[in-house]
Amino acid sequence: AQTVTQSQPEMSVQEAETVTLSCTYDTSESDYYLFWYKQPPSRQMILVIRQEAYKQQNATENRFSVNFQKAAKSFSLKISDSQLGDAAMYFCAYRSTGGTSYGKLTFGQGTILTVHP
Amino acid sequence: GAVVSQHPSRVICKSGTSVKIECRSLDFQATTMFWYRQFPKQSLMLMATSNEGSKATYEQGVEKDKFLINHASLTLSTLTVTSAHPEDSSFYICSAREIPDHYEQYFGPGTRLTVT
């Protein structure tokens, strides 16, 4: 079974600064997807960014980018120019592309991000 | 596009009663929907996978007789918490995977269940 670990329960950042959230995972699969989700106080899960394992290029979405290290099984999220609206709980998630776990998401424990004005 | 709704958003019920939560994909068809449970400041725990027209697949440790899942159409899945107890109080979230599969899950806004 796959596992996802977020070792930072809480992080904080000053507005306009950059912060990096860590995520590691364990899998024996070679093909999979990785995601970062944001859960604001409303509790609605919002997709921030996704990465296909077969792609070497790191995904980028505006101020959000990832550092995907497949060999190290690491998938960190960098938020640049942090904004107050970025404050939320962030979850790293793994998705299988085959086998009995096809389609299921495995979530990390989450990181609560606080943004200070 | 890709909107998932849940109803109700909040529900309070008495211990021993049953409560039904609906999950709908509003603008796409979903053969597969997922049900999660989340406690405050914790991660999402997958409870079951709901497949249209077939029985749900439950994760280990989830009581299938207590959490009844029905996926009667390509846009609707329901979760019924039977004989609810205070320990069932939680935030329940559904997600849906569209046809064809674009490797994303679309999440509903969640339902807060309080059992008194």
Coordinates of N, CA and C in Angstrom, one line a residue:
Chain A
A1 N 0.8 -1.2 0.0 CA 0.0 0.0 0.0 C 0.9 1.2 0.0
Q2 N 0.3 2.3 -0.6 CA 1.1 3.5 -0.7 C 0.9 4.3 0.6
T3 N 1.9 5.1 1.0 CA 1.8 6.0 2.1 C 2.3 7.3 1.7
V4 N 1.7 8.4 2.3 CA 2.1 9.7 2.1 C 2.4 10.4 3.4
T5 N 3.5 11.1 3.5 CA 3.9 11.7 4.8 C 4.2 13.2 4.6
Q6 N 3.5 13.9 5.4 CA 3.8 15.4 5.5 C 4.3 15.6 6.9
S7 N 5.6 16.0 7.0 CA 6.2 16.0 8.3 C 6.1 17.4 9.0
Q8 N 5.4 18.3 8.3 CA 5.3 19.6 8.9 C 3.8 19.8 9.3
P9 N 3.4 19.7 10.5 CA 2.0 19.9 10.9 C 1.6 21.3 10.7
E10 N 2.5 22.2 11.0 CA 2.2 23.7 10.8 C 3.4 24.4 10.2
M11 N 3.0 25.4 9.4 CA 4.0 26.3 8.8 C 3.4 27.7 8.8
S12 N 4.3 28.6 8.9 CA 3.9 30.0 8.8 C 4.8 30.8 7.8
V13 N 4.2 31.8 7.3 CA 5.0 32.6 6.3 C 4.5 34.1 6.4
Q14 N 5.4 35.0 6.1 CA 5.0 36.4 6.0 C 4.4 36.6 4.6
E15 N 3.4 37.5 4.6 CA 2.8 37.9 3.3 C 3.9 38.3 2.3
A16 N 3.8 37.9 1.1 CA 4.7 38.2 0.0 C 6.0 37.4 0.0
E17 N 6.2 36.6 1.1 CA 7.4 35.7 1.1 C 7.0 34.4 0.5
T18 N 8.1 33.5 0.5 CA 7.9 32.2 -0.2 C 8.0 31.1 0.9
V19 N 7.2 30.1 0.8 CA 7.2 29.0 1.7 C 7.2 27.7 0.9
T20 N 7.8 26.7 1.5 CA 7.8 25.3 0.9 C 7.2 24.3 1.8
L21 N 6.3 23.6 1.4 CA 5.7 22.5 2.1 C 6.2 21.2 1.6
S22 N 6.6 20.3 2.6 CA 7.2 19.0 2.2 C 6.2 17.9 2.2
C23 N 6.6 16.9 1.3 CA 5.8 15.7 1.2 C 6.7 14.6 0.7
T24 N 6.6 13.5 1.3 CA 7.3 12.3 0.8 C 6.2 11.2 0.7
Y25 N 6.5 10.2 -0.1 CA 5.6 9.1 -0.3 C 6.4 7.8 -0.6
D26 N 5.6 6.7 -0.4 CA 6.3 5.4 -0.6 C 5.4 4.6 -1.5
T27 N 6.0 4.1 -2.5 CA 5.2 3.3 -3.5 C 6.2 2.4 -4.2
S28 N 5.6 1.3 -4.8 CA 6.4 0.4 -5.6 C 6.0 0.6 -7.1
E29 N 5.0 1.5 -7.3 CA 4.5 1.7 -8.7 C 5.4 2.7 -9.4
S30 N 5.4 2.6 -10.7 CA 6.3 3.5 -11.5 C 5.4 4.6 -12.1
D31 N 4.1 4.3 -12.2 CA 3.3 5.3 -12.9 C 2.2 5.7 -11.8
Y32 N 2.1 7.0 -11.6 CA 1.1 7.5 -10.6 C 0.9 9.0 -10.8
Y33 N 0.0 9.5 -10.0 CA -0.2 11.0 -10.0 C 0.0 11.5 -8.6
L34 N 0.5 12.7 -8.5 CA 0.6 13.4 -7.2 C -0.2 14.7 -7.3
F35 N -0.8 15.0 -6.2 CA -1.6 16.3 -6.1 C -1.3 17.0 -4.8
W36 N -1.5 18.3 -4.9 CA -1.6 19.2 -3.7 C -3.0 19.8 -3.7
Y37 N -3.6 19.6 -2.6 CA -5.0 20.2 -2.4 C -4.9 21.2 -1.2
K38 N -5.7 22.2 -1.4 CA -5.9 23.2 -0.3 C -7.3 23.1 0.3
Q39 N -7.3 23.1 1.6 CA -8.6 23.1 2.3 C -8.7 24.3 3.2
P40 N -9.4 25.4 2.7 CA -9.6 26.6 3.5 C -10.6 26.3 4.6
P41 N -10.8 27.3 5.5 CA -11.8 27.1 6.6 C -13.2 26.6 6.1
S42 N -13.6 26.9 4.9 CA -14.8 26.5 4.4 C -14.9 24.9 4.2
R43 N -13.8 24.3 4.3 CA -13.6 22.8 4.2 C -13.7 22.3 2.7
Q44 N -14.0 23.2 1.8 CA -14.0 22.7 0.4 C -12.6 22.4 -0.1
M45 N -12.4 21.2 -0.6 CA -11.1 20.8 -1.1 C -10.9 21.4 -2.5
I46 N -9.8 22.1 -2.7 CA -9.5 22.8 -3.9 C -8.1 22.2 -4.4
L47 N -8.2 21.8 -5.7 CA -6.9 21.3 -6.3 C -6.0 22.5 -6.6
V48 N -4.8 22.4 -6.1 CA -3.8 23.4 -6.3 C -2.9 23.1 -7.5
I49 N -2.4 21.8 -7.6 CA -1.5 21.5 -8.6 C -1.4 20.0 -8.7
R50 N -1.1 19.5 -9.9 CA -0.9 18.0 -10.0 C 0.3 17.7 -10.8
Q51 N 0.9 16.5 -10.6 CA 2.1 16.1 -11.3 C 2.0 14.7 -11.8
E52 N 2.2 14.4 -13.0 CA 2.2 13.1 -13.5 C 3.6 12.5 -13.3
A53 N 3.7 11.3 -12.8 CA 5.0 10.7 -12.5 C 5.9 10.5 -13.7
Y54 N 5.3 10.3 -14.8 CA 6.1 10.1 -16.0 C 6.7 11.4 -16.6
K55 N 6.3 12.5 -16.1 CA 6.8 13.8 -16.6 C 8.0 14.2 -15.7
Q56 N 9.1 14.5 -16.3 CA 10.2 15.0 -15.5 C 10.1 16.4 -15.1
Q57 N 9.4 17.2 -16.0 CA 9.3 18.6 -15.7 C 8.4 18.9 -14.6
N58 N 8.8 19.8 -13.7 CA 8.0 20.1 -12.5 C 6.8 21.0 -12.9
A59 N 5.6 20.6 -12.3 CA 4.4 21.4 -12.6 C 4.5 22.8 -12.0
T60 N 3.8 23.7 -12.7 CA 3.7 25.1 -12.2 C 2.3 25.6 -12.5
E61 N 1.8 26.3 -11.5 CA 0.5 27.0 -11.7 C 0.6 28.3 -11.0
N62 N 0.9 29.3 -11.8 CA 1.0 30.7 -11.3 C 2.0 30.8 -10.1
R63 N 1.6 31.1 -8.9 CA 2.5 31.2 -7.8 C 2.9 29.9 -7.2
F64 N 2.3 28.8 -7.6 CA 2.5 27.5 -7.0 C 3.4 26.7 -8.0
S65 N 4.4 26.0 -7.4 CA 5.2 25.1 -8.2 C 5.6 24.0 -7.3
V66 N 6.0 22.9 -7.9 CA 6.4 21.7 -7.2 C 7.9 21.4 -7.5
N67 N 8.5 20.7 -6.6 CA 9.8 20.1 -6.8 C 9.6 18.6 -6.7
F68 N 9.5 17.9 -7.8 CA 9.2 16.5 -7.9 C 10.5 15.7 -8.1
Q69 N 10.9 14.9 -7.1 CA 12.1 14.1 -7.1 C 11.6 12.7 -7.1
K70 N 11.5 12.0 -8.2 CA 10.9 10.7 -8.3 C 11.8 9.7 -7.6
A71 N 13.1 9.7 -7.8 CA 13.9 8.7 -7.1 C 13.9 8.9 -5.6
A72 N 13.8 10.0 -5.1 CA 13.7 10.3 -3.7 C 12.3 10.2 -3.1
K73 N 11.3 10.1 -4.0 CA 9.9 10.0 -3.7 C 9.6 11.2 -2.8
S74 N 9.9 12.3 -3.4 CA 9.6 13.6 -2.7 C 8.8 14.5 -3.6
F75 N 7.9 15.3 -3.0 CA 7.0 16.1 -3.8 C 6.7 17.3 -3.0
S76 N 7.5 18.4 -3.1 CA 7.3 19.5 -2.2 C 6.5 20.6 -3.0
L77 N 5.8 21.5 -2.3 CA 5.1 22.6 -2.9 C 5.7 23.9 -2.5
K78 N 6.0 24.7 -3.5 CA 6.5 26.0 -3.2 C 5.4 27.1 -3.5
I79 N 5.1 27.9 -2.5 CA 4.2 29.0 -2.8 C 5.0 30.3 -2.7
S80 N 5.0 31.0 -3.8 CA 5.7 32.3 -4.0 C 4.8 33.4 -3.7
D81 N 5.3 34.6 -3.3 CA 4.5 35.8 -3.1 C 3.2 35.4 -2.3
S82 N 3.4 34.8 -1.1 CA 2.3 34.3 -0.3 C 1.2 35.4 -0.1
Q83 N 0.0 35.0 -0.2 CA -1.1 36.0 0.1 C -1.9 35.5 1.3
L84 N -2.7 36.4 1.9 CA -3.5 36.0 3.0 C -4.5 34.9 2.7
G85 N -4.9 34.9 1.4 CA -5.9 33.9 1.0 C -5.3 32.5 0.8
D86 N -4.0 32.4 1.0 CA -3.3 31.1 0.9 C -3.4 30.4 2.2
A87 N -3.8 31.0 3.2 CA -3.9 30.4 4.6 C -4.9 29.3 4.5
A88 N -4.5 28.1 4.8 CA -5.4 26.9 4.7 C -4.6 25.7 5.2
M89 N -5.3 24.6 5.2 CA -4.6 23.3 5.4 C -4.3 22.7 4.0
Y90 N -3.1 22.3 3.8 CA -2.7 21.7 2.5 C -2.4 20.2 2.7
F91 N -2.9 19.5 1.7 CA -2.8 18.1 1.7 C -2.0 17.6 0.4
C92 N -1.1 16.8 0.6 CA -0.4 16.1 -0.5 C -1.2 14.8 -0.7
A93 N -1.4 14.4 -1.9 CA -2.1 13.2 -2.2 C -1.5 12.4 -3.3
Y94 N -1.6 11.1 -3.2 CA -1.1 10.1 -4.2 C -2.2 9.4 -4.9
R95 N -2.1 9.2 -6.2 CA -3.2 8.4 -6.8 C -2.6 7.3 -7.7
S96 N -3.0 6.1 -7.5 CA -2.6 5.0 -8.3 C -3.2 5.0 -9.7
T97 N -2.5 4.5 -10.6 CA -3.1 4.4 -12.0 C -3.4 2.9 -12.4
G98 N -3.3 2.0 -11.4 CA -3.6 0.6 -11.8 C -3.8 -0.2 -10.5
G99 N -4.2 -1.5 -10.7 CA -4.3 -2.4 -9.6 C -5.6 -2.1 -8.8
T100 N -5.6 -2.8 -7.7 CA -6.8 -2.7 -6.8 C -7.0 -1.3 -6.2
S101 N -6.0 -0.5 -6.2 CA -6.1 0.9 -5.7 C -6.3 1.9 -6.8
Y102 N -6.7 1.4 -8.0 CA -6.9 2.4 -9.1 C -7.9 3.4 -8.7
G103 N -7.5 4.7 -8.9 CA -8.4 5.8 -8.7 C -8.4 6.3 -7.3
K104 N -8.0 5.6 -6.4 CA -8.1 6.0 -5.0 C -7.0 7.0 -4.7
L105 N -7.3 8.0 -3.8 CA -6.4 9.0 -3.4 C -5.9 8.6 -1.9
T106 N -4.6 8.7 -1.7 CA -4.1 8.5 -0.4 C -3.5 9.9 0.0
F107 N -4.0 10.3 1.1 CA -3.7 11.7 1.6 C -2.6 11.7 2.7
G108 N -1.8 12.7 2.7 CA -0.9 12.9 3.8 C -1.7 13.5 5.0
Q109 N -0.9 13.7 6.1 CA -1.6 14.2 7.3 C -2.0 15.6 7.2
G110 N -1.5 16.4 6.3 CA -1.9 17.8 6.2 C -0.9 18.7 6.9
T111 N -0.8 19.9 6.3 CA 0.0 21.0 6.9 C -0.8 22.2 7.0
I112 N -0.9 22.8 8.2 CA -1.7 24.0 8.3 C -0.8 25.2 8.1
L113 N -1.1 26.0 7.1 CA -0.3 27.2 6.7 C -1.0 28.4 7.2
T114 N -0.2 29.2 7.9 CA -0.6 30.5 8.4 C 0.1 31.6 7.7
V115 N -0.6 32.6 7.2 CA 0.1 33.7 6.5 C -0.1 35.0 7.3
H116 N 1.0 35.5 7.7 CA 1.0 36.7 8.6 C 1.1 38.0 7.7
P117 N 0.3 39.0 8.0 CA 0.3 40.2 7.2 C 1.5 41.1 7.5
Chain B
G1 N -17.0 24.1 -14.8 CA -17.5 22.8 -14.8 C -17.0 21.9 -13.7
A2 N -17.4 20.6 -13.7 CA -16.9 19.6 -12.7 C -17.3 20.0 -11.3
V3 N -18.6 20.3 -11.1 CA -19.1 20.7 -9.8 C -19.8 19.5 -9.1
V4 N -19.5 19.3 -7.9 CA -20.1 18.3 -7.1 C -20.8 18.9 -5.9
S5 N -22.0 18.5 -5.7 CA -22.8 19.1 -4.6 C -23.1 18.0 -3.5
Q6 N -23.3 18.5 -2.3 CA -23.7 17.6 -1.2 C -24.9 18.2 -0.5
H7 N -25.8 17.3 -0.1 CA -26.9 17.7 0.7 C -27.3 16.7 1.7
P8 N -27.5 17.2 3.0 CA -27.4 18.6 3.4 C -26.0 19.0 3.7
S9 N -25.8 20.3 4.0 CA -24.5 20.7 4.4 C -24.2 20.5 5.8
R10 N -25.3 20.6 6.6 CA -25.2 20.3 8.0 C -26.5 19.5 8.4
V11 N -26.3 18.6 9.4 CA -27.4 17.9 9.9 C -27.2 17.5 11.3
I12 N -28.2 17.6 12.1 CA -28.2 17.2 13.5 C -29.2 16.2 13.7
C13 N -28.8 15.0 14.2 CA -29.8 14.0 14.5 C -29.6 13.4 15.9
K14 N -30.7 12.7 16.3 CA -30.6 12.1 17.6 C -30.0 10.7 17.5
S15 N -29.4 10.3 18.6 CA -28.7 9.0 18.7 C -29.8 7.9 18.4
G16 N -29.4 7.0 17.5 CA -30.3 5.9 17.2 C -31.0 6.1 15.9
T17 N -31.1 7.3 15.4 CA -31.7 7.5 14.1 C -30.8 7.4 12.9
S18 N -31.3 7.4 11.7 CA -30.5 7.3 10.5 C -30.5 8.6 9.8
V19 N -29.5 8.8 9.1 CA -29.4 10.1 8.3 C -28.8 9.8 6.9
K20 N -29.4 10.4 5.9 CA -28.9 10.2 4.5 C -28.2 11.4 4.0
I21 N -27.1 11.2 3.4 CA -26.3 12.3 2.7 C -26.2 12.0 1.2
E22 N -26.6 13.0 0.4 CA -26.5 12.9 -1.0 C -25.3 13.6 -1.6
C23 N -24.8 13.0 -2.6 CA -23.6 13.5 -3.4 C -24.0 13.5 -4.8
R24 N -24.0 14.6 -5.5 CA -24.4 14.7 -6.9 C -23.3 15.4 -7.7
S25 N -23.0 14.8 -8.9 CA -22.2 15.5 -9.9 C -23.1 16.3 -10.8
L26 N -23.0 17.6 -10.8 CA -24.0 18.4 -11.4 C -23.8 18.6 -12.9
D27 N -22.6 18.5 -13.4 CA -22.4 18.8 -14.8 C -21.5 17.8 -15.5
F28 N -21.4 16.6 -14.9 CA -20.7 15.5 -15.5 C -21.2 14.2 -15.0
Q29 N -20.9 13.1 -15.7 CA -21.3 11.8 -15.2 C -20.1 11.1 -14.5
A30 N -20.4 10.4 -13.5 CA -19.4 9.8 -12.6 C -19.8 8.3 -12.3
T31 N -19.0 7.4 -12.9 CA -19.2 6.0 -12.6 C -18.7 5.7 -11.2
T32 N -17.8 6.5 -10.7 CA -17.2 6.2 -9.4 C -17.2 7.5 -8.5
M33 N -17.7 7.3 -7.3 CA -17.7 8.3 -6.3 C -17.0 7.8 -5.1
F34 N -16.4 8.6 -4.3 CA -15.7 8.2 -3.1 C -16.3 9.0 -1.9
W35 N -16.3 8.3 -0.8 CA -16.8 8.9 0.5 C -15.6 8.9 1.5
Y36 N -15.4 10.1 2.1 CA -14.4 10.3 3.0 C -15.0 10.8 4.3
R37 N -14.2 10.6 5.4 CA -14.6 11.1 6.7 C -13.4 11.9 7.2
Q38 N -13.7 13.0 7.8 CA -12.6 13.9 8.3 C -12.9 14.4 9.6
F39 N -12.0 14.2 10.6 CA -12.1 14.8 11.9 C -11.4 16.1 11.9
P40 N -11.7 17.0 12.9 CA -11.1 18.4 12.9 C -9.6 18.3 12.8
K41 N -9.0 19.1 11.9 CA -7.6 19.3 11.8 C -6.9 18.0 11.5
Q42 N -7.6 17.0 10.9 CA -7.0 15.8 10.5 C -7.2 15.6 9.0
S43 N -6.6 14.5 8.5 CA -6.7 14.2 7.1 C -8.0 13.6 6.7
L44 N -8.2 13.4 5.4 CA -9.3 12.7 4.9 C -9.1 11.2 4.9
M45 N -10.0 10.5 5.5 CA -9.9 9.0 5.5 C -10.9 8.4 4.5
L46 N -10.5 7.7 3.6 CA -11.4 7.1 2.6 C -12.2 6.0 3.3
M47 N -13.5 6.1 3.2 CA -14.4 5.1 3.8 C -14.8 4.0 2.8
A48 N -15.2 4.5 1.6 CA -15.6 3.5 0.6 C -15.6 4.1 -0.8
T49 N -15.6 3.2 -1.8 CA -15.7 3.6 -3.2 C -17.0 3.1 -3.7
S50 N -17.7 4.0 -4.3 CA -19.1 3.8 -4.7 C -19.1 3.7 -6.3
N51 N -19.5 2.5 -6.8 CA -19.6 2.3 -8.2 C -21.0 2.2 -8.7
E52 N -21.3 3.0 -9.8 CA -22.7 3.0 -10.3 C -23.1 1.6 -10.7
G53 N -24.2 1.2 -10.1 CA -24.9 -0.1 -10.5 C -24.3 -1.3 -9.8
S54 N -23.4 -1.1 -8.9 CA -22.8 -2.2 -8.2 C -22.6 -1.9 -6.7
K55 N -22.2 -2.9 -6.0 CA -22.0 -2.7 -4.6 C -20.8 -1.9 -4.3
A56 N -20.8 -1.1 -3.2 CA -19.7 -0.3 -2.8 C -18.6 -1.2 -2.3
T57 N -17.4 -0.6 -2.4 CA -16.2 -1.3 -1.8 C -15.8 -0.5 -0.6
Y58 N -15.7 -1.2 0.5 CA -15.4 -0.5 1.8 C -14.0 -0.7 2.2
E59 N -13.4 0.3 2.8 CA -12.1 0.2 3.3 C -12.1 -0.6 4.6
Q60 N -10.9 -1.2 4.9 CA -10.8 -2.0 6.1 C -11.1 -1.2 7.3
G61 N -12.0 -1.8 8.1 CA -12.3 -1.2 9.4 C -13.6 -0.3 9.3
V62 N -14.2 -0.2 8.1 CA -15.4 0.6 8.0 C -16.6 -0.4 8.0
E63 N -17.6 -0.1 8.8 CA -18.7 -1.0 9.0 C -19.7 -0.8 7.8
K64 N -19.8 -1.8 6.9 CA -20.7 -1.6 5.8 C -22.1 -1.6 6.2
D65 N -22.5 -2.2 7.3 CA -23.9 -2.2 7.7 C -24.3 -0.9 8.4
K66 N -23.3 -0.2 8.8 CA -23.5 1.1 9.5 C -23.5 2.2 8.4
F67 N -22.7 2.1 7.5 CA -22.5 3.2 6.5 C -23.0 2.6 5.1
L68 N -24.3 2.7 4.8 CA -24.8 2.2 3.6 C -24.6 3.1 2.4
I69 N -24.1 2.6 1.4 CA -23.8 3.4 0.2 C -24.6 2.9 -1.0
N70 N -25.3 3.8 -1.7 CA -26.0 3.5 -2.9 C -25.6 4.4 -4.0
H71 N -25.4 3.8 -5.2 CA -24.9 4.7 -6.3 C -25.8 4.3 -7.5
A72 N -27.1 4.8 -7.4 CA -28.1 4.4 -8.3 C -28.0 4.9 -9.7
S73 N -27.3 6.1 -9.9 CA -27.2 6.7 -11.2 C -25.8 7.2 -11.4
L74 N -25.6 7.7 -12.6 CA -24.3 8.2 -12.9 C -24.0 9.6 -12.3
T75 N -25.0 10.2 -11.6 CA -24.8 11.5 -11.0 C -25.2 11.5 -9.6
L76 N -25.5 10.4 -9.0 CA -26.0 10.4 -7.6 C -25.4 9.2 -6.8
S77 N -24.8 9.5 -5.7 CA -24.5 8.5 -4.7 C -25.0 9.0 -3.3
T78 N -25.5 8.0 -2.5 CA -25.9 8.4 -1.2 C -25.2 7.6 -0.1
L79 N -25.0 8.2 1.0 CA -24.4 7.6 2.2 C -25.4 7.7 3.3
T80 N -25.8 6.6 3.8 CA -26.8 6.5 4.9 C -26.1 6.0 6.2
V81 N -26.0 6.9 7.2 CA -25.5 6.5 8.5 C -26.6 5.9 9.3
T82 N -26.6 4.6 9.6 CA -27.7 4.0 10.2 C -27.4 3.9 11.7
S83 N -28.5 4.0 12.5 CA -28.4 4.0 14.0 C -27.2 4.8 14.5
A84 N -27.3 6.1 14.1 CA -26.1 7.0 14.4 C -25.9 7.1 15.9
H85 N -24.6 7.2 16.2 CA -24.2 7.5 17.6 C -23.3 8.7 17.7
P86 N -23.1 9.3 18.8 CA -22.3 10.5 18.9 C -20.9 10.3 18.3
E87 N -20.3 9.1 18.3 CA -19.0 8.9 17.8 C -19.0 9.0 16.2
D88 N -20.2 9.0 15.6 CA -20.3 9.1 14.2 C -20.3 10.6 13.8
S89 N -20.3 11.5 14.7 CA -20.3 12.9 14.4 C -18.9 13.2 13.7
S90 N -19.0 13.8 12.6 CA -17.8 14.0 11.8 C -18.2 14.9 10.6
F91 N -17.2 15.1 9.8 CA -17.4 15.8 8.5 C -17.2 14.8 7.4
Y92 N -18.3 14.7 6.6 CA -18.2 13.7 5.5 C -18.1 14.4 4.2
I93 N -17.2 13.9 3.4 CA -16.9 14.5 2.1 C -17.0 13.5 1.0
C94 N -17.7 13.8 -0.1 CA -17.7 12.9 -1.2 C -16.8 13.5 -2.4
S95 N -16.4 12.7 -3.3 CA -15.7 13.2 -4.5 C -16.2 12.3 -5.6
A96 N -16.0 12.8 -6.8 CA -16.4 12.0 -8.0 C -15.4 12.0 -9.1
R97 N -15.3 11.0 -9.8 CA -14.4 10.8 -10.9 C -15.2 10.8 -12.2
E98 N -14.9 11.7 -13.1 CA -15.8 11.8 -14.3 C -15.4 10.8 -15.4
I99 N -16.3 10.7 -16.4 CA -16.1 9.8 -17.5 C -15.8 10.7 -18.7
P100 N -14.7 10.6 -19.5 CA -13.6 9.6 -19.2 C -12.8 10.1 -18.0
D101 N -12.0 9.3 -17.5 CA -11.2 9.6 -16.3 C -10.0 10.5 -16.7
H102 N -10.0 11.7 -16.1 CA -8.9 12.7 -16.3 C -8.0 12.7 -15.1
Y103 N -8.1 11.7 -14.3 CA -7.2 11.5 -13.2 C -7.3 12.5 -12.1
E104 N -8.4 13.3 -12.1 CA -8.8 14.2 -11.0 C -10.0 13.7 -10.3
Q105 N -10.1 14.0 -9.0 CA -11.3 13.8 -8.3 C -11.9 15.2 -8.0
Y106 N -13.2 15.3 -8.1 CA -13.9 16.6 -7.8 C -14.6 16.4 -6.5
F107 N -14.4 17.3 -5.6 CA -14.9 17.2 -4.3 C -16.1 18.0 -4.0
G108 N -17.0 17.4 -3.2 CA -18.2 18.1 -2.7 C -17.8 19.0 -1.6
P109 N -18.7 19.9 -1.2 CA -18.4 20.8 -0.1 C -18.4 20.2 1.3
G110 N -18.9 19.0 1.4 CA -18.9 18.3 2.7 C -20.2 18.5 3.5
T111 N -20.4 17.5 4.4 CA -21.6 17.5 5.2 C -21.1 17.3 6.7
R112 N -21.5 18.3 7.5 CA -21.2 18.2 8.9 C -22.3 17.5 9.6
L113 N -22.0 16.3 10.2 CA -23.0 15.5 10.9 C -22.7 15.6 12.4
T114 N -23.8 16.0 13.1 CA -23.7 16.0 14.6 C -24.8 15.1 15.2
V115 N -24.4 14.1 16.0 CA -25.3 13.2 16.6 C -25.4 13.5 18.0
T116 N -26.6 13.8 18.5 CA -26.8 14.2 19.9 C -27.4 13.1 20.7

